[in-house]
PDB file of C-alpha atoms in Angstrom:
ATOM      1  CA  MET S 170       1.457 -11.557 -11.515  1.00 48.00           C
ATOM      2  CA  GLY S 171       5.104 -10.779 -11.372  1.00 45.00           C
ATOM      3  CA  CYS S 172       5.350 -12.394  -7.953  1.00 43.00           C
ATOM      4  CA  TYR S 173       4.884 -15.801  -9.532  1.00 40.00           C
ATOM      5  CA  PHE S 174       7.969 -15.565 -11.679  1.00 36.00           C
ATOM      6  CA  VAL S 175      10.462 -16.613  -9.019  1.00 36.00           C
ATOM      7  CA  LYS S 176      13.947 -17.947  -9.681  1.00 34.00           C
ATOM      8  CA  LYS S 177      13.781 -21.034  -7.499  1.00 37.00           C
ATOM      9  CA  ILE S 178      10.819 -22.654  -9.226  1.00 35.00           C
ATOM     10  CA  LEU S 179       9.569 -21.822 -12.702  1.00 36.00           C
ATOM     11  CA  LEU S 180       6.073 -23.082 -13.267  1.00 41.00           C
ATOM     12  CA  PHE S 181       4.379 -23.180 -16.635  1.00 40.00           C
ATOM     13  CA  ILE S 182       0.626 -23.683 -16.819  1.00 39.00           C
ATOM     14  CA  LEU S 183      -0.586 -24.283 -20.363  1.00 37.00           C
ATOM     15  CA  LEU S 184      -4.225 -23.428 -21.030  1.00 35.00           C
ATOM     16  CA  LEU S 185      -5.092 -24.962 -24.394  1.00 34.00           C
ATOM     17  CA  SER S 186      -8.218 -26.544 -25.792  1.00 32.00           C
ATOM     18  CA  ILE S 187      -6.283 -28.352 -28.538  1.00 32.00           C
ATOM     19  CA  PHE S 188      -4.152 -31.460 -28.204  1.00 38.00           C
ATOM     20  CA  ILE S 189      -0.389 -31.174 -28.323  1.00 43.00           C
ATOM     21  CA  PRO S 190       1.761 -34.331 -28.021  1.00 51.00           C
ATOM     22  CA  PRO S 191       3.876 -34.617 -24.850  1.00 53.00           C
ATOM     23  CA  ILE S 192       7.381 -33.188 -25.130  1.00 50.00           C
ATOM     24  CA  LYS S 193      10.222 -35.518 -24.268  1.00 53.00           C
ATOM     25  CA  ALA S 194      12.800 -34.043 -21.899  1.00 47.00           C
ATOM     26  CA  GLU S 195      15.655 -34.994 -24.215  1.00 51.00           C
ATOM     27  CA  GLU S 196      14.058 -33.131 -27.144  1.00 54.00           C
ATOM     28  CA  ILE S 197      13.888 -29.685 -25.569  1.00 63.00           C
ATOM     29  CA  LYS S 198      14.972 -28.020 -22.353  1.00 69.00           C
ATOM     30  CA  LEU S 199      12.630 -25.297 -21.190  1.00 71.00           C
ATOM     31  CA  ALA S 200      13.686 -22.699 -18.623  1.00 73.00           C
ATOM     32  CA  PRO S 201      17.346 -23.843 -18.571  1.00 77.00           C
ATOM     33  CA  ASN S 202      18.190 -21.579 -15.622  1.00 79.00           C
ATOM     34  CA  ALA S 203      15.363 -22.877 -13.423  1.00 81.00           C
ATOM     35  CA  LYS S 204      16.048 -25.579 -10.850  1.00 84.00           C
ATOM     36  CA  SER S 205      12.773 -27.287 -11.730  1.00 87.00           C
ATOM     37  CA  ALA S 206      10.128 -26.790 -14.388  1.00 86.00           C
ATOM     38  CA  LEU S 207       6.761 -28.155 -15.411  1.00 86.00           C
ATOM     39  CA  LEU S 208       4.473 -27.717 -18.399  1.00 87.00           C
ATOM     40  CA  MET S 209       0.936 -28.926 -17.725  1.00 88.00           C
ATOM     41  CA  GLU S 210      -2.245 -28.905 -19.799  1.00 86.00           C
ATOM     42  CA  ALA S 211      -4.629 -27.347 -17.290  1.00 84.00           C
ATOM     43  CA  SER S 212      -7.928 -28.878 -18.426  1.00 85.00           C
ATOM     44  CA  THR S 213      -6.668 -32.482 -18.322  1.00 88.00           C
ATOM     45  CA  GLY S 214      -3.679 -32.300 -15.991  1.00 88.00           C
ATOM     46  CA  GLU S 215      -1.491 -33.952 -18.623  1.00 90.00           C
ATOM     47  CA  ILE S 216       2.208 -33.319 -18.019  1.00 90.00           C
ATOM     48  CA  MET S 217       3.822 -32.266 -21.275  1.00 87.00           C
ATOM     49  CA  TYR S 218       7.277 -31.394 -19.984  1.00 87.00           C
ATOM     50  CA  SER S 219       8.970 -31.709 -16.620  1.00 87.00           C
ATOM     51  CA  ARG S 220      12.341 -31.448 -14.940  1.00 87.00           C
ATOM     52  CA  ASP S 221      12.868 -32.265 -11.260  1.00 90.00           C
ATOM     53  CA  MET S 222       9.175 -31.629 -10.682  1.00 93.00           C
ATOM     54  CA  HIS S 223       9.101 -33.386  -7.297  1.00 95.00           C
ATOM     55  CA  VAL S 224      12.167 -31.673  -5.804  1.00 94.00           C
ATOM     56  CA  LYS S 225      11.283 -29.479  -2.828  1.00 95.00           C
ATOM     57  CA  TYR S 226      12.112 -25.767  -2.887  1.00 94.00           C
ATOM     58  CA  ALA S 227      10.948 -22.667  -1.044  1.00 93.00           C
ATOM     59  CA  PRO S 228       7.974 -21.465  -3.150  1.00 93.00           C
ATOM     60  CA  ALA S 229       8.363 -17.779  -2.211  1.00 93.00           C
ATOM     61  CA  SER S 230       5.378 -15.697  -3.363  1.00 91.00           C
ATOM     62  CA  MET S 231       3.954 -18.600  -5.349  1.00 93.00           C
ATOM     63  CA  THR S 232       2.602 -19.481  -1.894  1.00 95.00           C
ATOM     64  CA  LYS S 233      -0.004 -16.801  -2.538  1.00 95.00           C
ATOM     65  CA  MET S 234      -1.660 -19.003  -5.171  1.00 95.00           C
ATOM     66  CA  MET S 235      -3.017 -21.212  -2.397  1.00 97.00           C
ATOM     67  CA  SER S 236      -3.995 -18.175  -0.325  1.00 97.00           C
ATOM     68  CA  MET S 237      -5.820 -16.666  -3.299  1.00 97.00           C
ATOM     69  CA  LEU S 238      -7.615 -19.952  -3.930  1.00 97.00           C
ATOM     70  CA  LEU S 239      -8.949 -20.000  -0.368  1.00 98.00           C
ATOM     71  CA  PHE S 240      -9.939 -16.323  -0.566  1.00 98.00           C
ATOM     72  CA  LEU S 241     -11.947 -16.934  -3.742  1.00 98.00           C
ATOM     73  CA  GLU S 242     -13.542 -20.092  -2.374  1.00 98.00           C
ATOM     74  CA  ALA S 243     -14.594 -18.213   0.774  1.00 98.00           C
ATOM     75  CA  ILE S 244     -16.244 -15.533  -1.370  1.00 97.00           C
ATOM     76  CA  GLU S 245     -17.998 -18.082  -3.582  1.00 96.00           C
ATOM     77  CA  LYS S 246     -19.345 -19.878  -0.499  1.00 96.00           C
ATOM     78  CA  GLY S 247     -20.732 -16.591   0.809  1.00 96.00           C
ATOM     79  CA  ASN S 248     -18.371 -16.488   3.789  1.00 97.00           C
ATOM     80  CA  MET S 249     -16.801 -13.217   2.647  1.00 98.00           C
ATOM     81  CA  LYS S 250     -17.940 -10.407   0.330  1.00 98.00           C
ATOM     82  CA  TRP S 251     -16.006  -8.224  -2.105  1.00 97.00           C
ATOM     83  CA  ASP S 252     -17.350  -5.002  -0.580  1.00 97.00           C
ATOM     84  CA  GLU S 253     -16.768  -6.117   3.010  1.00 98.00           C
ATOM     85  CA  GLN S 254     -14.570  -3.742   5.006  1.00 97.00           C
ATOM     86  CA  ILE S 255     -11.681  -5.298   6.927  1.00 97.00           C
ATOM     87  CA  LYS S 256      -9.826  -3.728   9.835  1.00 98.00           C
ATOM     88  CA  VAL S 257      -6.083  -4.319   9.514  1.00 97.00           C
ATOM     89  CA  SER S 258      -4.378  -5.980  12.482  1.00 97.00           C
ATOM     90  CA  ALA S 259      -0.967  -5.133  13.896  1.00 97.00           C
ATOM     91  CA  ASN S 260       0.244  -8.515  12.674  1.00 97.00           C
ATOM     92  CA  ALA S 261      -0.806  -7.828   9.082  1.00 97.00           C
ATOM     93  CA  SER S 262       0.656  -4.316   9.021  1.00 96.00           C
ATOM     94  CA  SER S 263       3.990  -5.582  10.377  1.00 96.00           C
ATOM     95  CA  MET S 264       4.735  -7.767   7.355  1.00 94.00           C
ATOM     96  CA  GLY S 265       7.988  -7.051   5.537  1.00 91.00           C
ATOM     97  CA  GLY S 266       8.885  -7.641   1.903  1.00 92.00           C
ATOM     98  CA  SER S 267       6.467  -6.539  -0.818  1.00 91.00           C
ATOM     99  CA  GLN S 268       3.530  -4.675   0.681  1.00 93.00           C
ATOM    100  CA  ILE S 269       0.832  -2.065   0.129  1.00 92.00           C
ATOM    101  CA  LEU S 270       1.829  -0.185   3.296  1.00 94.00           C
ATOM    102  CA  LEU S 271      -1.175  -1.090   5.415  1.00 96.00           C
ATOM    103  CA  GLU S 272      -1.394   0.577   8.814  1.00 96.00           C
ATOM    104  CA  THR S 273      -2.715  -0.964  12.017  1.00 98.00           C
ATOM    105  CA  GLY S 274      -6.412  -0.162  12.358  1.00 97.00           C
ATOM    106  CA  GLU S 275      -6.775   0.887   8.716  1.00 96.00           C
ATOM    107  CA  ILE S 276     -10.023  -0.115   7.012  1.00 97.00           C
ATOM    108  CA  MET S 277      -9.874  -1.532   3.481  1.00 97.00           C
ATOM    109  CA  SER S 278     -12.312  -3.522   1.346  1.00 97.00           C
ATOM    110  CA  VAL S 279     -11.809  -7.166   0.469  1.00 98.00           C
ATOM    111  CA  GLU S 280     -11.639  -6.190  -3.202  1.00 97.00           C
ATOM    112  CA  ASP S 281      -8.843  -3.665  -2.687  1.00 96.00           C
ATOM    113  CA  LEU S 282      -6.907  -6.078  -0.480  1.00 97.00           C
ATOM    114  CA  PHE S 283      -7.274  -8.757  -3.157  1.00 96.00           C
ATOM    115  CA  LYS S 284      -5.909  -6.298  -5.721  1.00 95.00           C
ATOM    116  CA  GLY S 285      -2.995  -5.738  -3.373  1.00 94.00           C
ATOM    117  CA  VAL S 286      -2.317  -9.471  -3.411  1.00 94.00           C
ATOM    118  CA  THR S 287      -2.797 -10.199  -7.121  1.00 92.00           C
ATOM    119  CA  ILE S 288      -1.187  -7.068  -8.575  1.00 91.00           C
ATOM    120  CA  GLY S 289       1.302  -6.006  -5.908  1.00 90.00           C
ATOM    121  CA  SER S 290       2.028  -9.331  -4.180  1.00 91.00           C
ATOM    122  CA  GLY S 291       1.392  -7.538  -0.892  1.00 94.00           C
ATOM    123  CA  ASN S 292       2.362  -9.659   2.096  1.00 96.00           C
ATOM    124  CA  ASP S 293       0.405  -7.374   4.416  1.00 96.00           C
ATOM    125  CA  ALA S 294      -2.720  -7.607   2.236  1.00 97.00           C
ATOM    126  CA  THR S 295      -2.389 -11.396   2.130  1.00 97.00           C
ATOM    127  CA  VAL S 296      -2.217 -11.681   5.918  1.00 98.00           C
ATOM    128  CA  ALA S 297      -5.164  -9.297   6.384  1.00 98.00           C
ATOM    129  CA  LEU S 298      -7.345 -11.516   4.183  1.00 98.00           C
ATOM    130  CA  ALA S 299      -5.930 -14.701   5.710  1.00 98.00           C
ATOM    131  CA  GLU S 300      -6.915 -13.521   9.189  1.00 98.00           C
ATOM    132  CA  ARG S 301     -10.401 -12.680   7.946  1.00 98.00           C
ATOM    133  CA  VAL S 302     -10.919 -16.121   6.383  1.00 98.00           C
ATOM    134  CA  GLY S 303      -9.160 -18.225   9.012  1.00 97.00           C
ATOM    135  CA  GLY S 304      -9.672 -16.167  12.155  1.00 97.00           C
ATOM    136  CA  THR S 305      -5.909 -16.165  12.647  1.00 97.00           C
ATOM    137  CA  GLU S 306      -3.112 -16.589  10.147  1.00 97.00           C
ATOM    138  CA  GLN S 307      -2.037 -19.763  11.949  1.00 97.00           C
ATOM    139  CA  HIS S 308      -5.442 -21.348  11.423  1.00 98.00           C
ATOM    140  CA  PHE S 309      -5.514 -20.138   7.829  1.00 98.00           C
ATOM    141  CA  VAL S 310      -2.170 -21.872   7.203  1.00 98.00           C
ATOM    142  CA  LYS S 311      -3.724 -25.071   8.546  1.00 98.00           C
ATOM    143  CA  MET S 312      -6.526 -24.596   6.017  1.00 98.00           C
ATOM    144  CA  MET S 313      -3.924 -24.118   3.272  1.00 98.00           C
ATOM    145  CA  ASN S 314      -2.216 -27.409   4.096  1.00 98.00           C
ATOM    146  CA  GLU S 315      -5.525 -29.271   4.300  1.00 98.00           C
ATOM    147  CA  ARG S 316      -6.607 -27.903   0.911  1.00 98.00           C
ATOM    148  CA  ALA S 317      -3.233 -28.811  -0.584  1.00 98.00           C
ATOM    149  CA  LYS S 318      -3.712 -32.428   0.502  1.00 98.00           C
ATOM    150  CA  GLU S 319      -7.202 -32.446  -1.020  1.00 98.00           C
ATOM    151  CA  LEU S 320      -5.668 -31.375  -4.339  1.00 97.00           C
ATOM    152  CA  GLY S 321      -3.142 -34.215  -4.204  1.00 97.00           C
ATOM    153  CA  CYS S 322      -0.082 -32.240  -3.104  1.00 97.00           C
ATOM    154  CA  LYS S 323       2.241 -34.724  -1.402  1.00 97.00           C
ATOM    155  CA  ASN S 324       5.400 -32.637  -1.116  1.00 97.00           C
ATOM    156  CA  THR S 325       4.081 -29.319   0.144  1.00 98.00           C
ATOM    157  CA  ASN S 326       4.055 -27.775   3.595  1.00 98.00           C
ATOM    158  CA  PHE S 327       3.055 -24.179   4.234  1.00 98.00           C
ATOM    159  CA  LYS S 328       4.165 -22.279   7.326  1.00 98.00           C
ATOM    160  CA  ASN S 329       2.729 -18.889   6.363  1.00 97.00           C
ATOM    161  CA  SER S 330       0.252 -17.374   3.905  1.00 97.00           C
ATOM    162  CA  HIS S 331       2.608 -15.029   2.025  1.00 96.00           C
ATOM    163  CA  GLY S 332       5.762 -16.960   1.153  1.00 94.00           C
ATOM    164  CA  LEU S 333       8.507 -15.176   3.076  1.00 94.00           C
ATOM    165  CA  ASP S 334      11.305 -17.634   3.884  1.00 92.00           C
ATOM    166  CA  GLU S 335      10.604 -19.813   6.896  1.00 94.00           C
ATOM    167  CA  ALA S 336      11.911 -23.186   8.027  1.00 96.00           C
ATOM    168  CA  ASN S 337       9.902 -26.167   6.750  1.00 96.00           C
ATOM    169  CA  HIS S 338       8.022 -24.037   4.202  1.00 97.00           C
ATOM    170  CA  TYR S 339       8.340 -25.841   0.874  1.00 97.00           C
ATOM    171  CA  SER S 340       6.651 -27.144  -2.253  1.00 96.00           C
ATOM    172  CA  THR S 341       7.479 -28.565  -5.686  1.00 95.00           C
ATOM    173  CA  ALA S 342       6.828 -27.593  -9.285  1.00 93.00           C
ATOM    174  CA  TYR S 343       4.305 -30.433  -9.566  1.00 95.00           C
ATOM    175  CA  ASP S 344       2.379 -29.469  -6.433  1.00 96.00           C
ATOM    176  CA  MET S 345       2.361 -25.813  -7.467  1.00 94.00           C
ATOM    177  CA  ALA S 346       0.892 -26.890 -10.808  1.00 93.00           C
ATOM    178  CA  LEU S 347      -1.909 -28.753  -9.024  1.00 95.00           C
ATOM    179  CA  ILE S 348      -2.723 -25.634  -7.018  1.00 95.00           C
ATOM    180  CA  ALA S 349      -2.522 -23.390 -10.086  1.00 93.00           C
ATOM    181  CA  ARG S 350      -4.739 -25.758 -12.053  1.00 93.00           C
ATOM    182  CA  GLU S 351      -7.453 -25.339  -9.416  1.00 95.00           C
ATOM    183  CA  LEU S 352      -6.908 -21.597  -9.108  1.00 94.00           C
ATOM    184  CA  VAL S 353      -7.358 -20.868 -12.822  1.00 91.00           C
ATOM    185  CA  LYS S 354     -10.861 -22.310 -12.669  1.00 92.00           C
ATOM    186  CA  HIS S 355     -11.810 -18.992 -11.064  1.00 93.00           C
ATOM    187  CA  GLU S 356     -12.297 -16.249 -13.656  1.00 90.00           C
ATOM    188  CA  LYS S 357     -11.706 -13.548 -11.030  1.00 91.00           C
ATOM    189  CA  VAL S 358      -8.025 -14.480 -11.033  1.00 88.00           C
ATOM    190  CA  PHE S 359      -7.693 -13.352 -14.642  1.00 87.00           C
ATOM    191  CA  GLU S 360      -9.888 -10.307 -14.097  1.00 90.00           C
ATOM    192  CA  TYR S 361      -7.654  -8.893 -11.371  1.00 89.00           C
ATOM    193  CA  SER S 362      -4.241 -10.216 -12.401  1.00 85.00           C
ATOM    194  CA  SER S 363      -4.658  -8.696 -15.878  1.00 85.00           C
ATOM    195  CA  ILE S 364      -4.963  -5.159 -14.491  1.00 86.00           C
ATOM    196  CA  TYR S 365      -1.844  -3.228 -15.476  1.00 83.00           C
ATOM    197  CA  GLU S 366      -2.157  -0.397 -12.983  1.00 87.00           C
ATOM    198  CA  THR S 367      -4.603   0.960 -10.434  1.00 88.00           C
ATOM    199  CA  TYR S 368      -4.636   2.959  -7.211  1.00 89.00           C
ATOM    200  CA  LEU S 369      -5.540   2.114  -3.640  1.00 91.00           C
ATOM    201  CA  ARG S 370      -6.798   4.881  -1.322  1.00 89.00           C
ATOM    202  CA  ALA S 371      -7.270   6.893  -4.531  1.00 89.00           C
ATOM    203  CA  ASN S 372      -8.937   9.920  -2.931  1.00 86.00           C
ATOM    204  CA  THR S 373      -6.720  10.209   0.122  1.00 89.00           C
ATOM    205  CA  LYS S 374      -3.307  11.610   1.002  1.00 88.00           C
ATOM    206  CA  ARG S 375      -2.020   8.032   1.159  1.00 91.00           C
ATOM    207  CA  LYS S 376      -2.795   7.246  -2.482  1.00 87.00           C
ATOM    208  CA  PHE S 377      -0.906   4.072  -3.427  1.00 88.00           C
ATOM    209  CA  TRP S 378       0.033   3.120  -6.992  1.00 89.00           C
ATOM    210  CA  LEU S 379      -0.227  -0.565  -7.871  1.00 85.00           C
ATOM    211  CA  VAL S 380       1.542  -1.583 -11.072  1.00 81.00           C
ATOM    212  CA  ASN S 381       1.696  -5.088 -12.499  1.00 80.00           C
ATOM    213  CA  THR S 382       5.201  -6.499 -13.024  1.00 69.00           C
ATOM    214  CA  ASN S 383       4.018  -9.427 -15.140  1.00 63.00           C
ATOM    215  CA  LYS S 384       5.822  -8.955 -18.474  1.00 53.00           C
ATOM    216  CA  VAL S 385       2.956 -10.617 -20.352  1.00 48.00           C
ATOM    217  CA  VAL S 386       0.504  -8.035 -19.046  1.00 43.00           C
ATOM    218  CA  CYS S 387       2.904  -5.138 -19.546  1.00 42.00           C
ATOM    219  CA  SER S 388       3.640  -6.076 -23.155  1.00 42.00           C
ATOM    220  CA  TYR S 389      -0.052  -5.925 -24.034  1.00 40.00           C
ATOM    221  CA  TYR S 390      -0.819  -2.771 -22.105  1.00 40.00           C
ATOM    222  CA  ASN S 391      -2.240   0.121 -24.110  1.00 42.00           C
ATOM    223  CA  LYS S 392      -2.162   3.465 -22.303  1.00 42.00           C
ATOM    224  CA  ASN S 393      -5.276   4.535 -24.172  1.00 37.00           C
ATOM    225  CA  LEU S 394      -7.316   1.760 -22.565  1.00 39.00           C
ATOM    226  CA  SER S 395      -8.482   1.381 -18.996  1.00 34.00           C
ATOM    227  CA  SER S 396      -7.675  -2.322 -18.972  1.00 33.00           C
ATOM    228  CA  CYS S 397      -5.302  -4.706 -20.681  1.00 30.00           C
ATOM    229  CA  LEU S 398      -5.235  -8.195 -22.100  1.00 32.00           C
ATOM    230  CA  MET S 399      -3.997 -11.241 -20.235  1.00 33.00           C
ATOM    231  CA  GLU S 400      -3.089 -14.004 -22.681  1.00 36.00           C
ATOM    232  CA  ARG S 401      -3.862 -17.577 -21.696  1.00 39.00           C
ATOM    233  CA  VAL S 402      -1.122 -19.357 -23.609  1.00 39.00           C
TER     234      VAL S 402
END
């Protein structure tokens, strides 16, 4: 997802089944323009490269990794279904920034809203799902912080579900890696985030084009295929 490639924190999650020796910071400098960076072997949690990994920064749309984790866990527990229809609240439709242009009272399925989050980084779609899972976004944010603590995040505090700038909303490269490590255990993340393009409200006058801005996905996209390949590096 393009939304994860933010300037303030550059997070690398390495998904390998083979052993690679840890990289010493003095030997190589990854992501030289990033304020902090981390390279982690996802299956073991081994840190292979780091720079300022415990420094707090605003996580921007990387916040949505925790939201997505809670959405998927709610579905797996049977508390929410992919084909469930959700009525959009005024709060969700009022979100600024990246969005899928939800309208108050609009009905959309959980699956389409999740596509709006994973492909389009939709703040409105994120809040709509957050309200469904948590009852209110405020309670959902409480759930986010509780789950973060369970994962071992010691320098993270969420104030919203989408990542728009807000006072006291912060995380670190290390904590984001812990969240990402848990998130990638869910195959649905790869299924939806590897979609290059799709449409919401396809058969209506409000047809909305979703296109993936992840350069990895775009580089492997073949216009003759209905899907594309997401490489797990």
